[in-house]
Short mmCIF file of C-alpha atoms in Angstrom, two decimals:
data_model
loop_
_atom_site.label_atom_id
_atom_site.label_comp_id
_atom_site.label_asym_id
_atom_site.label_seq_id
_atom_site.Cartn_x
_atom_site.Cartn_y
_atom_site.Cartn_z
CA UNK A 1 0.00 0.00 0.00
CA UNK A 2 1.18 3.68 -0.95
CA UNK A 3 0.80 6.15 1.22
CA UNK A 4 2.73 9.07 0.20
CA UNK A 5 1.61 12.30 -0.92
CA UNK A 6 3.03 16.12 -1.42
CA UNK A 7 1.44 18.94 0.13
CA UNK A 8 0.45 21.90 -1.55
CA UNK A 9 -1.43 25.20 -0.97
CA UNK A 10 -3.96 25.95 -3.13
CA UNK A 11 -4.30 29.28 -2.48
CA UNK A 12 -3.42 32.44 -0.23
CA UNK A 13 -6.27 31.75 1.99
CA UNK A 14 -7.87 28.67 0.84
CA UNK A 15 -7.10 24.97 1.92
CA UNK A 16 -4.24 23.04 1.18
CA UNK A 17 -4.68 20.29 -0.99
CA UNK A 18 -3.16 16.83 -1.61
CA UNK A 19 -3.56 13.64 -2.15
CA UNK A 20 -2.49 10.04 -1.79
CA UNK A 21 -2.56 6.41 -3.70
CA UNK A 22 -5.12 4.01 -2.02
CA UNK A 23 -4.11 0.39 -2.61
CA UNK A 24 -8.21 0.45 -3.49
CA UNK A 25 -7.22 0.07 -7.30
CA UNK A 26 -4.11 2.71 -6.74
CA UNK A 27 -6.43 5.73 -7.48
CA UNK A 28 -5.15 8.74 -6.11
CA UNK A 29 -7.84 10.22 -3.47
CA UNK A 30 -7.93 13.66 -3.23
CA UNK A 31 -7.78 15.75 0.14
CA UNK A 32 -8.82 19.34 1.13
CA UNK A 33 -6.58 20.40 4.77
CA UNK A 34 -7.45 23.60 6.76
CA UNK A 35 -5.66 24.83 9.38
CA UNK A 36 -4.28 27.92 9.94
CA UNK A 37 -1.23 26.48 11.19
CA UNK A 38 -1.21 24.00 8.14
CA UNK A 39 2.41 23.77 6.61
CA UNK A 40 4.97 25.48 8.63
CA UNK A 41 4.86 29.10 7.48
CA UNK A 42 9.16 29.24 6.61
CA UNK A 43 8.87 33.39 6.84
CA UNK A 44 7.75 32.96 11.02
CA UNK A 45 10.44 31.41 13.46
CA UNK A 46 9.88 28.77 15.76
CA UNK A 47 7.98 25.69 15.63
CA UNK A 48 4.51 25.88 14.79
CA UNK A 49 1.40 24.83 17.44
CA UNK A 50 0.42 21.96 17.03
CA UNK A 51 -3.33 21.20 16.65
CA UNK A 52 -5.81 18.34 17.24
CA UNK A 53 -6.36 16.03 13.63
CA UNK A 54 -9.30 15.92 12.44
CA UNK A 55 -10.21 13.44 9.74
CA UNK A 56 -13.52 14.51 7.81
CA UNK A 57 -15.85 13.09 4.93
CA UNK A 58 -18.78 15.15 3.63
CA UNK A 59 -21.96 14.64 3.41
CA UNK A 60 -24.60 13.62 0.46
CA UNK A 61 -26.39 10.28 0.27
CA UNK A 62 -23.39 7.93 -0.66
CA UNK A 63 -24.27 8.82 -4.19
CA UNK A 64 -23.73 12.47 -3.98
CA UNK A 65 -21.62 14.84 -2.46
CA UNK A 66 -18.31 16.59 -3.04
CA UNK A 67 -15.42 17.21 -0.81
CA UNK A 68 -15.91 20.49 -1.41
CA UNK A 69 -19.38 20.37 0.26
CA UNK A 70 -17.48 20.71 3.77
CA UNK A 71 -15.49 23.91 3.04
CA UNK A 72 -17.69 25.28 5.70
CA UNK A 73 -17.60 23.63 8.47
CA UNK A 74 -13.79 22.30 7.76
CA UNK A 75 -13.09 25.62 7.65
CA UNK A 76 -14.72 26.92 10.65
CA UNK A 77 -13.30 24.09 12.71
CA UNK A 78 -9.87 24.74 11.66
CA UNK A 79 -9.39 27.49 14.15
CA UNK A 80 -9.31 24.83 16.84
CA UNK A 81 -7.86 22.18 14.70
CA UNK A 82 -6.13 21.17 11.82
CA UNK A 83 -9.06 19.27 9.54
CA UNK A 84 -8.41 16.87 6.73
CA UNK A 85 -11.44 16.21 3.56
CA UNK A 86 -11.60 13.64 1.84
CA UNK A 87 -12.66 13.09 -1.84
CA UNK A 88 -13.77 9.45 -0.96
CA UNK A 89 -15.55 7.57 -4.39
CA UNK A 90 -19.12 7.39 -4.12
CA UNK A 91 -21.22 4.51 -4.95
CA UNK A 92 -21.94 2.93 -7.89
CA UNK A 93 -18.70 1.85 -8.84
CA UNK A 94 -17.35 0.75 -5.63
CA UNK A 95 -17.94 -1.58 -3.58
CA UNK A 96 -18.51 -0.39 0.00
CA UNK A 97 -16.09 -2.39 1.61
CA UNK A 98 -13.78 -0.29 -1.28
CA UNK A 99 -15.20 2.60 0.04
CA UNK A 100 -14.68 2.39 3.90
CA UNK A 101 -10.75 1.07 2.99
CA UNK A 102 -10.24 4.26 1.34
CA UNK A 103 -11.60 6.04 4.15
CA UNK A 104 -9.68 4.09 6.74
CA UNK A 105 -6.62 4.59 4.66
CA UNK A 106 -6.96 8.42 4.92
CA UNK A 107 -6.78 8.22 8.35
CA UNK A 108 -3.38 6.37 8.04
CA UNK A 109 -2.05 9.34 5.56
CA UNK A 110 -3.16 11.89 7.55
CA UNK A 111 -1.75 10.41 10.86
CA UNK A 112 1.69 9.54 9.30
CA UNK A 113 1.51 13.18 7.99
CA UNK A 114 0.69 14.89 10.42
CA UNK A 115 3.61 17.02 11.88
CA UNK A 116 3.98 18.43 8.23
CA UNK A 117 0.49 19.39 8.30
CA UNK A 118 1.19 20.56 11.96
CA UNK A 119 -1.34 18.73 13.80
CA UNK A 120 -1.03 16.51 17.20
CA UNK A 121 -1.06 12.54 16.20
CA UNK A 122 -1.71 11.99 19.49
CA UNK A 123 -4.88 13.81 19.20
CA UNK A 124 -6.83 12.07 16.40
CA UNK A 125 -10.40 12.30 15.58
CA UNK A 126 -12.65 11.07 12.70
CA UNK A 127 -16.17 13.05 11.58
CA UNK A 128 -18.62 13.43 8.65
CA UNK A 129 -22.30 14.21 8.43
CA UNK A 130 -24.84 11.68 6.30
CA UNK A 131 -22.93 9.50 4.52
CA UNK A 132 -19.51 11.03 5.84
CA UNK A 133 -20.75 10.29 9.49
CA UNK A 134 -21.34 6.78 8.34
CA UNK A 135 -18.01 6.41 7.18
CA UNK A 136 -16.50 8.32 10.11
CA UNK A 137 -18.64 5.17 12.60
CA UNK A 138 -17.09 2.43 10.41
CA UNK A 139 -13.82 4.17 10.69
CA UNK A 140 -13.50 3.89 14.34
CA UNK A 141 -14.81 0.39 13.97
CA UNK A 142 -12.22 -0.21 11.82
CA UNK A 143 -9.62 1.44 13.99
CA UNK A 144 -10.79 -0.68 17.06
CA UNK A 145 -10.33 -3.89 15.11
CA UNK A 146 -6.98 -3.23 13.43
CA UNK A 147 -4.56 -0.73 15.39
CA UNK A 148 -2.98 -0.97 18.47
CA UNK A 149 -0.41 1.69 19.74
CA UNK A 150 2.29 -0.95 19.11
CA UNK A 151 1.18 -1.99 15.56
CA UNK A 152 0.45 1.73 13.71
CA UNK A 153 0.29 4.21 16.96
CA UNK A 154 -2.63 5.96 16.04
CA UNK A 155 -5.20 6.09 18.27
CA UNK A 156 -8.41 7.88 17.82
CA UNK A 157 -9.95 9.91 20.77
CA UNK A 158 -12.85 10.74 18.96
CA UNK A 159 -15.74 10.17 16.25
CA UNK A 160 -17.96 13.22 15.68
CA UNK A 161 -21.14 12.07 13.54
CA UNK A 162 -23.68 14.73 12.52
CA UNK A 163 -27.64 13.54 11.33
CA UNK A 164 -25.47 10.14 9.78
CA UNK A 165 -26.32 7.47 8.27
CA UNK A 166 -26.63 4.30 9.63
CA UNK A 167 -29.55 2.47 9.42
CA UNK A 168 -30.10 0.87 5.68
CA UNK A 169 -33.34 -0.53 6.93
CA UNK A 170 -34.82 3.16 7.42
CA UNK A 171 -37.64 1.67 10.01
CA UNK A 172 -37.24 4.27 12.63
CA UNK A 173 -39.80 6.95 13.57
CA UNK A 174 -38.31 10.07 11.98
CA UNK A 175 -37.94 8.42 8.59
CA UNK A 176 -41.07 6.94 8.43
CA UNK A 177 -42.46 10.26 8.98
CA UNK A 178 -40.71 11.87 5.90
CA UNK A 179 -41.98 9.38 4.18
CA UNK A 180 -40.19 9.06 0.34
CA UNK A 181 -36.39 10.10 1.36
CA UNK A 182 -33.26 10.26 -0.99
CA UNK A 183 -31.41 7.79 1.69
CA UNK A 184 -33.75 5.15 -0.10
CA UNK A 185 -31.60 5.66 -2.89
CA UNK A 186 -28.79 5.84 -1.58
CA UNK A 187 -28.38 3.04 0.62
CA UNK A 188 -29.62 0.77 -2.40
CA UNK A 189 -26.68 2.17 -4.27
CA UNK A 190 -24.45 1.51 -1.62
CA UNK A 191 -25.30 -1.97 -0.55
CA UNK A 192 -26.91 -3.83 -3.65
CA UNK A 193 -26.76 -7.19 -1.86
CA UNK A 194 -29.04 -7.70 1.13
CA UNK A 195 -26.43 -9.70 2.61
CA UNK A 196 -23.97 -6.32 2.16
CA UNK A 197 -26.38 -4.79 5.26
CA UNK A 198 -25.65 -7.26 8.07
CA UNK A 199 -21.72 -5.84 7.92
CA UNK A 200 -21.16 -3.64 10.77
CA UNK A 201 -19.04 -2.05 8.30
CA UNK A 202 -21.77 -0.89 6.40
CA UNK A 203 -24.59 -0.47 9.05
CA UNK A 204 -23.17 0.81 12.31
CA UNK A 205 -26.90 0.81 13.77
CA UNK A 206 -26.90 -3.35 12.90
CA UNK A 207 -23.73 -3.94 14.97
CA UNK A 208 -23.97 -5.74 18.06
CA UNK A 209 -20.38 -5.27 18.79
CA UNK A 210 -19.41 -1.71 19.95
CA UNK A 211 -17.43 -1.77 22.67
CA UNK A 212 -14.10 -0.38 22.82
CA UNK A 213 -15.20 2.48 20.62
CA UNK A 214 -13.49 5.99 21.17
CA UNK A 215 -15.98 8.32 22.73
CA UNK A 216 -18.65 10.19 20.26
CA UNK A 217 -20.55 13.40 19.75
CA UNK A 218 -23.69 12.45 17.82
CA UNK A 219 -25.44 15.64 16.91
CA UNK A 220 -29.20 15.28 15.00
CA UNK A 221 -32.14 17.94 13.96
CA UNK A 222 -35.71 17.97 15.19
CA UNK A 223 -36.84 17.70 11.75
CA UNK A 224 -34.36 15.44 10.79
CA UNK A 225 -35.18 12.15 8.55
CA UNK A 226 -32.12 10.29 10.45
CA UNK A 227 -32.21 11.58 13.41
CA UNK A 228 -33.94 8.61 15.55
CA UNK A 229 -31.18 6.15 13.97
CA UNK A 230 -28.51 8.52 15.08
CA UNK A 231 -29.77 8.84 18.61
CA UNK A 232 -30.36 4.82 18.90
CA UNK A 233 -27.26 4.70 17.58
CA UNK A 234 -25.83 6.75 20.49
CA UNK A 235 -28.18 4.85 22.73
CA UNK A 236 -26.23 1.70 21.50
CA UNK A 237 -22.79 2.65 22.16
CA UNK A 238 -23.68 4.07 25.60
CA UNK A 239 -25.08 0.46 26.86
CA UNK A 240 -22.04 -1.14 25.05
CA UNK A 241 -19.78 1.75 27.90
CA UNK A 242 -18.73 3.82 25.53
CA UNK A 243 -18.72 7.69 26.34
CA UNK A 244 -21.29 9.83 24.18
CA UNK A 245 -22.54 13.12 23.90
CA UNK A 246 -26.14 13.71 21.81
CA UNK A 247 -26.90 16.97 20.88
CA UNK A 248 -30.26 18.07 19.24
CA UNK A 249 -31.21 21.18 17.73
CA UNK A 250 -34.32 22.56 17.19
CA UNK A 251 -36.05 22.10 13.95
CA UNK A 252 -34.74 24.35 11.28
CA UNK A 253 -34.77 24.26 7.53
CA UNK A 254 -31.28 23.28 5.56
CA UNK A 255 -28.32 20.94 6.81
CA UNK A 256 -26.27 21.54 10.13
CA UNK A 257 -22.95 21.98 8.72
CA UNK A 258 -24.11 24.89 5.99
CA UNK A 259 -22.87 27.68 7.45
CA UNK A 260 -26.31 29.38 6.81
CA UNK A 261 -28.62 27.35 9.04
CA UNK A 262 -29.24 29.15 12.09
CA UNK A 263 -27.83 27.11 14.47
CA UNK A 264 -24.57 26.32 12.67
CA UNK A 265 -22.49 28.70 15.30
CA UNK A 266 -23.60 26.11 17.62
CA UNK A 267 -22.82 23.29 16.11
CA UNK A 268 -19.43 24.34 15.75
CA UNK A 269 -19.24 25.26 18.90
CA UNK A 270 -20.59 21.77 20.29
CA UNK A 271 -17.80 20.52 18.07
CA UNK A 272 -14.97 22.35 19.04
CA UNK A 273 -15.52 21.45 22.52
CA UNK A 274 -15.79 17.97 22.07
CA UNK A 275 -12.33 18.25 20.70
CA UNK A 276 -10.92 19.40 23.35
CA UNK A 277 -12.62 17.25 25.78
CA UNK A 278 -13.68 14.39 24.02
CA UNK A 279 -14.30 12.72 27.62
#
């Protein structure tokens, strides 16, 4: 497996951007990193701060989406952190054991990379909202079941999942209410064989094996389609001993993480805390 990659800035202001071969048919994956410490600045003296990593994957319906999409939040996040996106494939063409490897695999670049992109490995997180905070739960799965300090030395101290997805059966309260819902769509995309939902992998909320998890921040809307999965979800991981904090916000229109929606201050705020005390 290649993991390299060179670092670049994309722009005075904007993020830098990168990316790095999966051993997922050696595509190169693309990644977006904010930070205002970033890349050691060579015209300021001294060693840079280093920040908390944060490892995220946007949102859409595993058939949508763009890296881009979490600009926004990545970038309002990035004063307390230094945050990684990832241009992960989307379904259709991958399988979604293809598509978590990737995933998991960008955690591994961005941990062996992380003093360049001056951020804390000790101080590793994964998020992402809808699909992304799908992929962010199978992550830390993922991480549980592969790394030890001794074997890789990462070592995640946090998932952060906003409204995710995580239920490909759709039968909780909230969805039913919506009625019709683009995660219909979505989900068949992403797991064409029936069989393909009884993976933890795939459906977090179908796993009857969650402890050792690293502590989560599970933040849902009122008017949320996903929001009842999320919080049984949460519900889950607390009876399994694992540390959570829910958050729900009131019912607004538009997603969480636009920087728009009314209570997106909040949310980052709720975030950025979390970070610092994911405990």
């Amino acid at each position: 497996m290649s993991l390299t990659g060179t670092v670049q800035r994309s722009s005075a202001f904007g993020p830098w951007t990168t990316s790095f071969k999966t051993s997922v048919q050696s595509r190169e994956i693309g990644l977006r990193v904010f930070g205002k410490n970033g890349v050691k600045d060579s015209a300021k003296s001294g060693p840079a701060e280093l920040l908390p990593l944060v490892i995220y994957f946007h949102g859409g319906f595993f058939t949508c989406g763009a890296v881009e999409d979490a600009d926004g939040i990545a970038h309002a996040l990035s004063e307390k952190a230094v945050v990684v996106a990832v241009d992960y494939p989307l379904a259709g063409n991958d399988s979604f054991l293809d598509i978590t490897e990737v995933a998991f695999e960008a955690l591994q670049w961005a941990y062996d990379h992380a003093a360049g992109l001056g951020a804390d490995g000790t101080r590793v997180m994964v998020a992402g909202d809808q699909a992304g905070g799908n992929l962010a739960a199978a992550v830390a799965m993922i991480a549980r079941d592969r790394l030890t300090p001794t074997t890789r030395g990462i070592c995640l101290k946090g998932q952060i999942l906003i409204t995710p997805m995580l239920d490909p059966t759709q039968s909780s309260k909230s969805m039913k209410a919506l009625g019709k819902c683009v995660c219909q769509e979505g989900w068949a995309a992403y797991l064409p064989s029936t069989s393909d939902a009884l993976h933890p992998y795939a459906a977090p909320a179908q796993s009857r094996r969650l402890g050792g998890l690293v502590p989560a921040l599970v933040i849902t809307a009122q008017n949320d389609a996903l929001r009842d999965e999320a919080e049984q979800y949460a519900s889950s991981l607390i009876a399994a001993g694992v540390p959570v904090q829910v958050r729900r916000f009131a019912a607004e229109s538009g997603q969480l993480v636009d920087p728009t929606h009314a209570s997106f201050s909040s949310v980052i705020s709720t975030i950025k805390q979390f970070i610092q005390d994911p405990a």
